[in-house]
Coordinates of C-alpha atoms in Angstrom, one line a residue:
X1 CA 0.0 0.0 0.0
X2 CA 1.5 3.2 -0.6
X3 CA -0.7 6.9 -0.6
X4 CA -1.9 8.6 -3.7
X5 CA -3.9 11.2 -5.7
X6 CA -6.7 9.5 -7.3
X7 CA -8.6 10.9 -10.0
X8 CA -11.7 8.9 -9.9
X9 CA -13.6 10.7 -12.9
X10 CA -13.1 13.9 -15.1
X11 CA -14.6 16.8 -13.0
X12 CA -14.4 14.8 -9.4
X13 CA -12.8 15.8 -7.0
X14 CA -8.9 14.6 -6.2
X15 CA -8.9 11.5 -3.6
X16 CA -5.9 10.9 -1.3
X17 CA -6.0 7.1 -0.8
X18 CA -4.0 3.9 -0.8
X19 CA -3.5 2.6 -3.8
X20 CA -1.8 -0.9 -4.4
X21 CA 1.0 -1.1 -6.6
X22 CA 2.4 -4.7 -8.2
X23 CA 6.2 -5.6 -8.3
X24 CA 8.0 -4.1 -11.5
X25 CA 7.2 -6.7 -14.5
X26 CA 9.5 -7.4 -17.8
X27 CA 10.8 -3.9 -18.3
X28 CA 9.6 -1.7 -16.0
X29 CA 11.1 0.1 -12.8
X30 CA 9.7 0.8 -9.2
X31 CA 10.4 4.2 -7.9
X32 CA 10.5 5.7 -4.3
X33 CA 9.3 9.4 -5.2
X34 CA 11.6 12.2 -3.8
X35 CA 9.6 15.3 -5.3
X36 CA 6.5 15.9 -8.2
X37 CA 5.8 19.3 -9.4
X38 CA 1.9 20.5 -9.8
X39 CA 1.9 20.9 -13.0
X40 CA -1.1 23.3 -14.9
X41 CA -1.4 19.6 -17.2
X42 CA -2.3 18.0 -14.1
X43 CA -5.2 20.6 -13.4
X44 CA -6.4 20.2 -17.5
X45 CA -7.0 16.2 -16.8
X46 CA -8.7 16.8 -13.7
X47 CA -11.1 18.8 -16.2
X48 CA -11.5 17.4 -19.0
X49 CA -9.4 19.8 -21.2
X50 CA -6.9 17.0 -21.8
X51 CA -7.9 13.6 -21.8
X52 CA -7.0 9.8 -20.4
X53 CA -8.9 7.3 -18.9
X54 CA -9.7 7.4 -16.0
X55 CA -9.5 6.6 -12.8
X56 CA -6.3 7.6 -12.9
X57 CA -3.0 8.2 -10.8
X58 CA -2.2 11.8 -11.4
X59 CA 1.4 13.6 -11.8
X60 CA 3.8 13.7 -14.4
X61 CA 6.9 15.8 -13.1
X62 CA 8.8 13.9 -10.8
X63 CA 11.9 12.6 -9.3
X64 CA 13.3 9.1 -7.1
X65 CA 15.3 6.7 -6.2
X66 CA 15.1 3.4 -8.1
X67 CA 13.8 0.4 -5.5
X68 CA 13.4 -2.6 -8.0
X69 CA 13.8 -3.3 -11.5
X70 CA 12.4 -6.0 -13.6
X71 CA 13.4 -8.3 -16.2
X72 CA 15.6 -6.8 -19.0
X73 CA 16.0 -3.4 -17.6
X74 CA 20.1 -2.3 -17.4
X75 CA 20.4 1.1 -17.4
X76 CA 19.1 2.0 -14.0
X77 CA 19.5 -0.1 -11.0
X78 CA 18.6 -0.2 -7.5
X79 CA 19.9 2.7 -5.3
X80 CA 19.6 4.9 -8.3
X81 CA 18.3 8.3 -8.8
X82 CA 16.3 9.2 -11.7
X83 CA 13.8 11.6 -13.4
X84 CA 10.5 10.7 -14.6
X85 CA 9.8 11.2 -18.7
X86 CA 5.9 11.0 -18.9
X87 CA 6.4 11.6 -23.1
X88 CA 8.8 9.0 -24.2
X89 CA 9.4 8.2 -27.8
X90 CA 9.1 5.1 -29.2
X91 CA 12.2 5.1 -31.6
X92 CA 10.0 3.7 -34.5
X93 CA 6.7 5.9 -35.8
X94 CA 7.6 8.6 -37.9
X95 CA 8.0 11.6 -36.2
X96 CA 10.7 9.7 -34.3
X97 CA 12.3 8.4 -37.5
X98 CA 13.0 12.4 -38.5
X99 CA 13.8 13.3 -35.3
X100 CA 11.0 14.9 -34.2
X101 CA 10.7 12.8 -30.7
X102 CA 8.7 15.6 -28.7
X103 CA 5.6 14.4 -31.4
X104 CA 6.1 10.5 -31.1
X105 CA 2.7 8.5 -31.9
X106 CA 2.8 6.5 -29.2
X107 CA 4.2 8.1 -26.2
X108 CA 1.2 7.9 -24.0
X109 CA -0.1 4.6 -25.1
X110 CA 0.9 3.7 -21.6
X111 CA -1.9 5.9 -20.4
X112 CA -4.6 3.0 -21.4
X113 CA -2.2 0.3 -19.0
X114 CA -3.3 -0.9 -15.5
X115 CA -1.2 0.6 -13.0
X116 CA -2.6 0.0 -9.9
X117 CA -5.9 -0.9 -7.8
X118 CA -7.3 1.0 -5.1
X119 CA -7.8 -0.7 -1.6
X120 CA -11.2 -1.8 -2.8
X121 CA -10.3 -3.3 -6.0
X122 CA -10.7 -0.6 -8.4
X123 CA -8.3 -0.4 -11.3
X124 CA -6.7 2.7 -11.9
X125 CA -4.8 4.0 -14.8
X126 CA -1.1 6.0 -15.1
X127 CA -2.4 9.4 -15.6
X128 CA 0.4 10.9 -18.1
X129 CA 2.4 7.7 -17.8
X130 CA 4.1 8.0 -14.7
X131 CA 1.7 8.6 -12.0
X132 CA 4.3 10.6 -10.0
X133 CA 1.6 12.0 -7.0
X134 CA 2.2 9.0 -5.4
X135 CA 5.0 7.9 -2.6
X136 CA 6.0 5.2 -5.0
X137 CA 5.1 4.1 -8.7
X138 CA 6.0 1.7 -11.1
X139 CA 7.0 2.8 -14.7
X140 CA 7.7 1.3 -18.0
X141 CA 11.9 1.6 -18.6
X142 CA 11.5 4.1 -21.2
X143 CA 9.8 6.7 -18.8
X144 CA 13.3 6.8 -16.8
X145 CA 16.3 8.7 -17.2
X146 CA 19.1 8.7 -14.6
X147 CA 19.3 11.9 -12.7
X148 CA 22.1 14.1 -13.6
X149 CA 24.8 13.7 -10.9
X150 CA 25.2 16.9 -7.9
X151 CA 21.1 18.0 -8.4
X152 CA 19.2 17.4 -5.4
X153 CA 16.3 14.7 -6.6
X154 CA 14.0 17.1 -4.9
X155 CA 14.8 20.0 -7.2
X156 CA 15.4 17.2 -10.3
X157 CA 11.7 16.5 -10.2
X158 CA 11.6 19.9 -12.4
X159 CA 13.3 18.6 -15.0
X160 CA 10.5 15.9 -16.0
X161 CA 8.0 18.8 -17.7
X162 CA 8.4 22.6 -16.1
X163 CA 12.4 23.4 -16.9
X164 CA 12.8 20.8 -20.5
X165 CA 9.4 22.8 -21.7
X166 CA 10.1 26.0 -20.8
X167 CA 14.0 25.7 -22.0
X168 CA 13.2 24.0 -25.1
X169 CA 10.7 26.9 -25.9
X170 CA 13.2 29.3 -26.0
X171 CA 16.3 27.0 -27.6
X172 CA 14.0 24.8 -29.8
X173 CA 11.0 26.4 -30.7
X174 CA 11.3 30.0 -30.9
X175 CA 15.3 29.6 -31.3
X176 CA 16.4 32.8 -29.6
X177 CA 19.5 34.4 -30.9
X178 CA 22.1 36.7 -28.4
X179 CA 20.8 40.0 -28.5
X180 CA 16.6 39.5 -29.3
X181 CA 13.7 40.6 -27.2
X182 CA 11.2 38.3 -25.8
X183 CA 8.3 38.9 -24.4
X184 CA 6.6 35.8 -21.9
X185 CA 3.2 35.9 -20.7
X186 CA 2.2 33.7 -17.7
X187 CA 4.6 33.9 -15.3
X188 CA 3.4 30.3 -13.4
X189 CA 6.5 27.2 -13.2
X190 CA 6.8 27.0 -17.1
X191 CA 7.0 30.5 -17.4
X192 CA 9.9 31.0 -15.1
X193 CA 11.8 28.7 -16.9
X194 CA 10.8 30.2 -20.1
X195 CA 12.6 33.3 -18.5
X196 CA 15.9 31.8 -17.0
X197 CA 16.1 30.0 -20.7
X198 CA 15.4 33.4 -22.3
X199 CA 18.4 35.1 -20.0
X200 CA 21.1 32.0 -21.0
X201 CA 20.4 32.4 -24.9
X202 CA 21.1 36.4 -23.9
X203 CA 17.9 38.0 -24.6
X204 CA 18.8 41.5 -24.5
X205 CA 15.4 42.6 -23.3
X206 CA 13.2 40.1 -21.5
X207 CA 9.8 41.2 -20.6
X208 CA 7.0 39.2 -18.1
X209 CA 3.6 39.5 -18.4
X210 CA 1.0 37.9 -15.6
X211 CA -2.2 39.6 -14.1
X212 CA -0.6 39.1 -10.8
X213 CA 1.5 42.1 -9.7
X214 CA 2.8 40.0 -6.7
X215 CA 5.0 37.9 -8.9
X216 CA 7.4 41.1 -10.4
X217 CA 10.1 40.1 -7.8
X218 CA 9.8 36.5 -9.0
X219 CA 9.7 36.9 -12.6
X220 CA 13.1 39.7 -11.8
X221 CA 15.4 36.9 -10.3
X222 CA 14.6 34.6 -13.1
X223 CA 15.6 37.4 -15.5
X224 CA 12.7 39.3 -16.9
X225 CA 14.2 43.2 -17.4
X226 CA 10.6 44.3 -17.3
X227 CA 7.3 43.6 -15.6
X228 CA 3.8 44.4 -16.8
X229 CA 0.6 43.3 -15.3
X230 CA -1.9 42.0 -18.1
X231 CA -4.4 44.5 -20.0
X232 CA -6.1 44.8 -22.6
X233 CA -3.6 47.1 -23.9
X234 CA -0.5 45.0 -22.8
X235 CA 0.8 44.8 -27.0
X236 CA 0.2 48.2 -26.8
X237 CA 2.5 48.8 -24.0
X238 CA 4.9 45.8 -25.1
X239 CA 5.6 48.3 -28.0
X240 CA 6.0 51.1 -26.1
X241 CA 8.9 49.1 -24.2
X242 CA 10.8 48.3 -28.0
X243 CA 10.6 51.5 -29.3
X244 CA 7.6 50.5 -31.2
X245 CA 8.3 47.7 -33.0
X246 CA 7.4 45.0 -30.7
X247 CA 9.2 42.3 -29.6
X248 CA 10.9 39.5 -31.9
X249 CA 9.7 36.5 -29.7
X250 CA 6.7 36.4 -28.0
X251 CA 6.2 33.0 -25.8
X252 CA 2.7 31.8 -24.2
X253 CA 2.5 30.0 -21.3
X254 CA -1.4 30.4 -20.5
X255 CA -3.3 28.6 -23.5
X256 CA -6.1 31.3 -23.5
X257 CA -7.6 32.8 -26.8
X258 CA -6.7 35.9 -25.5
X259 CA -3.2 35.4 -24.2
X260 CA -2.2 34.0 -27.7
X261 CA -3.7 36.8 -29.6
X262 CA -1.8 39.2 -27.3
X263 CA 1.5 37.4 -27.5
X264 CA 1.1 37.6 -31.2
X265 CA 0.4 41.4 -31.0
X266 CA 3.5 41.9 -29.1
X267 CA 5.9 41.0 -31.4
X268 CA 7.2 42.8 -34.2
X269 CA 6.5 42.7 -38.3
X270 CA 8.6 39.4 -38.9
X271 CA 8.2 38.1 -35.1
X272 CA 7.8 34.8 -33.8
X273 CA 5.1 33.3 -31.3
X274 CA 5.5 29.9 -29.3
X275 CA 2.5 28.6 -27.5
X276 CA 3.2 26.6 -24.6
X277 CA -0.1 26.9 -22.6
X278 CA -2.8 24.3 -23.2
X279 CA -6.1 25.6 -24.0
X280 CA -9.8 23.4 -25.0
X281 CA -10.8 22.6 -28.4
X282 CA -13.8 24.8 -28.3
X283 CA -11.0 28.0 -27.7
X284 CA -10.8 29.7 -30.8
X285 CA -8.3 32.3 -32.0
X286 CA -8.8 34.3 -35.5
X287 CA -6.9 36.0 -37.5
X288 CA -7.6 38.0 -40.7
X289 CA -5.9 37.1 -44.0
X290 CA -4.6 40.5 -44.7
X291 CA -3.1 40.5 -41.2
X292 CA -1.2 37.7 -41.7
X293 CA 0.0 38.6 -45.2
X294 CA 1.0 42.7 -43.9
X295 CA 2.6 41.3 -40.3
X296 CA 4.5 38.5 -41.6
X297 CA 4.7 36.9 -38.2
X298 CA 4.7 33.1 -37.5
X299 CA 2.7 30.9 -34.6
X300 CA 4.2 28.0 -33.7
X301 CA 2.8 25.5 -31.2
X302 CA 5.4 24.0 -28.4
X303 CA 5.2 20.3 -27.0
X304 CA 7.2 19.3 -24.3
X305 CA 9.3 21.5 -25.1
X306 CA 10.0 20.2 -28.7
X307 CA 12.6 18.8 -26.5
X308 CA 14.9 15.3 -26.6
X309 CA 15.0 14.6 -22.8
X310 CA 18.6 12.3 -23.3
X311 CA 19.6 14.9 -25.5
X312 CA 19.0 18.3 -23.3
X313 CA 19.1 16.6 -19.8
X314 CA 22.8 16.9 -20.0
X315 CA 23.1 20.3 -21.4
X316 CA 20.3 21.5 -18.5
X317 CA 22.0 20.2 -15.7
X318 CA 25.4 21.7 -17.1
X319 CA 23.7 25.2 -16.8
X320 CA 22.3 24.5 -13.1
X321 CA 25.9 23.2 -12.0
X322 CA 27.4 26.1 -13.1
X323 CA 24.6 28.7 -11.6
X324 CA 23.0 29.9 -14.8
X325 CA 19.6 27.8 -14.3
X326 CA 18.0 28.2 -10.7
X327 CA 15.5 25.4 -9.8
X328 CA 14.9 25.8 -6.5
X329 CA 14.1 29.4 -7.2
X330 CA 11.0 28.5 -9.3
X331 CA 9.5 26.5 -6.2
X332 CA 7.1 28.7 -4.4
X333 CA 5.4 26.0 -2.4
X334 CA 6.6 23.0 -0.5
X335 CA 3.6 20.6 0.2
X336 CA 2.3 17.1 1.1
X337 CA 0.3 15.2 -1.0
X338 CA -2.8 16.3 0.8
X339 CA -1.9 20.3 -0.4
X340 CA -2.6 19.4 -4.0
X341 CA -6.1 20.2 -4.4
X342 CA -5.3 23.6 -2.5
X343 CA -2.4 23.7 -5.3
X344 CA -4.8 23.4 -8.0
X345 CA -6.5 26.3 -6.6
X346 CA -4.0 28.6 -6.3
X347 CA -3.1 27.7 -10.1
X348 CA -6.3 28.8 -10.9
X349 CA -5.8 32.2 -8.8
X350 CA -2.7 32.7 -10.7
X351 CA -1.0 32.2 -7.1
X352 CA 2.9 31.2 -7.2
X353 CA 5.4 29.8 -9.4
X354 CA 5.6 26.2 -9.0
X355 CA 4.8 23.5 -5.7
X356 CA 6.4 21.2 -5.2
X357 CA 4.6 17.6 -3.3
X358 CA 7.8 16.3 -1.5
X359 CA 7.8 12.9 -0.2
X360 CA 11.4 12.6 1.4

């Protein structure tokens, strides 16, 4: 028996219960838990915005220590720590097959597995994969990836969504070059990242947008040079802030209509928008046909990232060593499993950067 958060249907309420877990099988790997992020993915399968079936073990951003391993599995081994990778690739549909691993087919078929039973029998599902708000959980191999060495597991569990999204936003997606201005709206865990990533490519301006004035000193040690509080005129003041040309990256981090229309606005003739935040299928953004022609700008949507996890791991925990990245600076909260559903809520407020559930 070990405790977990228990998504019994889309739109219920989170349950903290026991849940039993089986012994690791053929290629899979039992993990202790250290730390899981509450990530705003989390709070979209709790309502129905994304979707997996359900019941389901939530969390998806997470770090441990290896306790078993089954059949088959060599790269990790008891005593271990490692970092949960709720999207991993399958090496053989083709998106992997041109490199584009961050868009692999199949990489939450494990979603529809049996992961675990509640104490009354019920059969519950791996919420994105990993089922990481749990004290322990048992993973397929290819969700693991040793934890880079000197990084506290606790501040590690970041690395499984949060830091590789926000980092690859900024070095994948929009490509920043030394010297560009970047505009980031939704200043909430990804968002922070989003900013330290923005500082390391040398963003010569780096501007944060959130309707919460209370996070300016946050959003300043992660990098942003600027602070404005979210308007209806916010491209309008973006503008004002680059001599009037608007920025030449914009990056989205909500996944409202309005956000991505105003991130759009906020960059210059020729400027680039990457859209992080999830939004719903019936969320519509428009766009005229002469706009698009005169402005010349380009959207571009963001998963995971567009990231390689074995790839940028490596060069991630390169800049934390060496002081460039700050994780523990992105952690606002420090709870127990039972804090989640308070979590959720303050995500909702626009409360905080990141919290943090740590088990050890």
């Amino acid at each position: 028996m070990v405790r977990a958060a228990v998504l019994p249907a889309v739109g219920a309420p989170l349950e903290i219960t026991d849940i039993v877990l089986p012994e690791p099988g053929p290629g899979q790997v039992r993990i202790a838990l250290a730390a899981a992020g509450v990530c705003h993915s989390d709070l979209s399968l709790t309502n129905g915005t994304m979707r997996v079936p359900v019941p389901a073990v939530l969390g998806h951003e997470g770090a441990g220590t290896v306790l078993a391993v089954g059949e088959g599995v060599t790269h990790v081994g008891p005593g271990d720590g490692v970092v949960l990778n709720w999207a991993p690739s399958c090496g053989a549909c083709f998106h992997c097959g041109i490199g584009e691993v961050w868009l692999c087919a199949d990489a939450l078929r494990g979603t529809a597995n049996l992961h675990a039973r509640t104490a009354d029998g019920t059969d519950l599902h791996p919420g994105l994969n990993v089922a990481a708000f749990a004290e322990e959980t048992v993973v397929a191999a290819n969700c693991v990836l040793p934890a880079p060495d000197g990084i506290p597991l606790t501040d590690a569990a970041l690395l499984g969504c949060a830091v590789l999204t926000g980092y690859g936003a900024i070095h994948h997606s929009a490509r920043v070059r030394e010297g560009e201005s970047v505009v980031v709206f939704g200043i909430g865990g990804v968002g922070l990242a989003v900013l330290q990533a923005a500082r390391i490519a040398g963003a010569s301006r780096i501007i944060a947008v959130d309707v919460s004035p209370a996070k300016e000193e946050l959003a300043r040690q992660a990098g942003a040079t600027d602070y404005v509080i979210a308007s209806a005129t916010t491209p309008r003041e973006i503008r004002k802030l680059t001599g009037g040309q608007g920025t030449d990256v914009a990056v989205e981090c909500v996944g409202r209509p309005a956000t991505i229309r105003a991130a759009w606005e906020s960059t210059r003739r020729g400027g680039r928008t990457t859209v992080v935040g999830i939004g719903g299928k019936d969320q519509e953004v428009t766009f005229n046909a002469l706009e698009i022609f005169h402005w010349g700008r380009s959207l571009t949507g963001c998963v995971y990232g567009n990231s390689d996890p074995a790839r940028d791991l490596p060069a991630l925990a390169d800049h934390i060593r060496a002081g460039r990245f700050d994780l523990s600076m992105m952690v606002t909260e420090r709870i127990a499993l039972d804090g989640i559903p308070a979590a959720f809520d303050n995500m909702i407020a626009g409360k905080g950067g990141r919290a943090l559930v740590v088990f050890q």
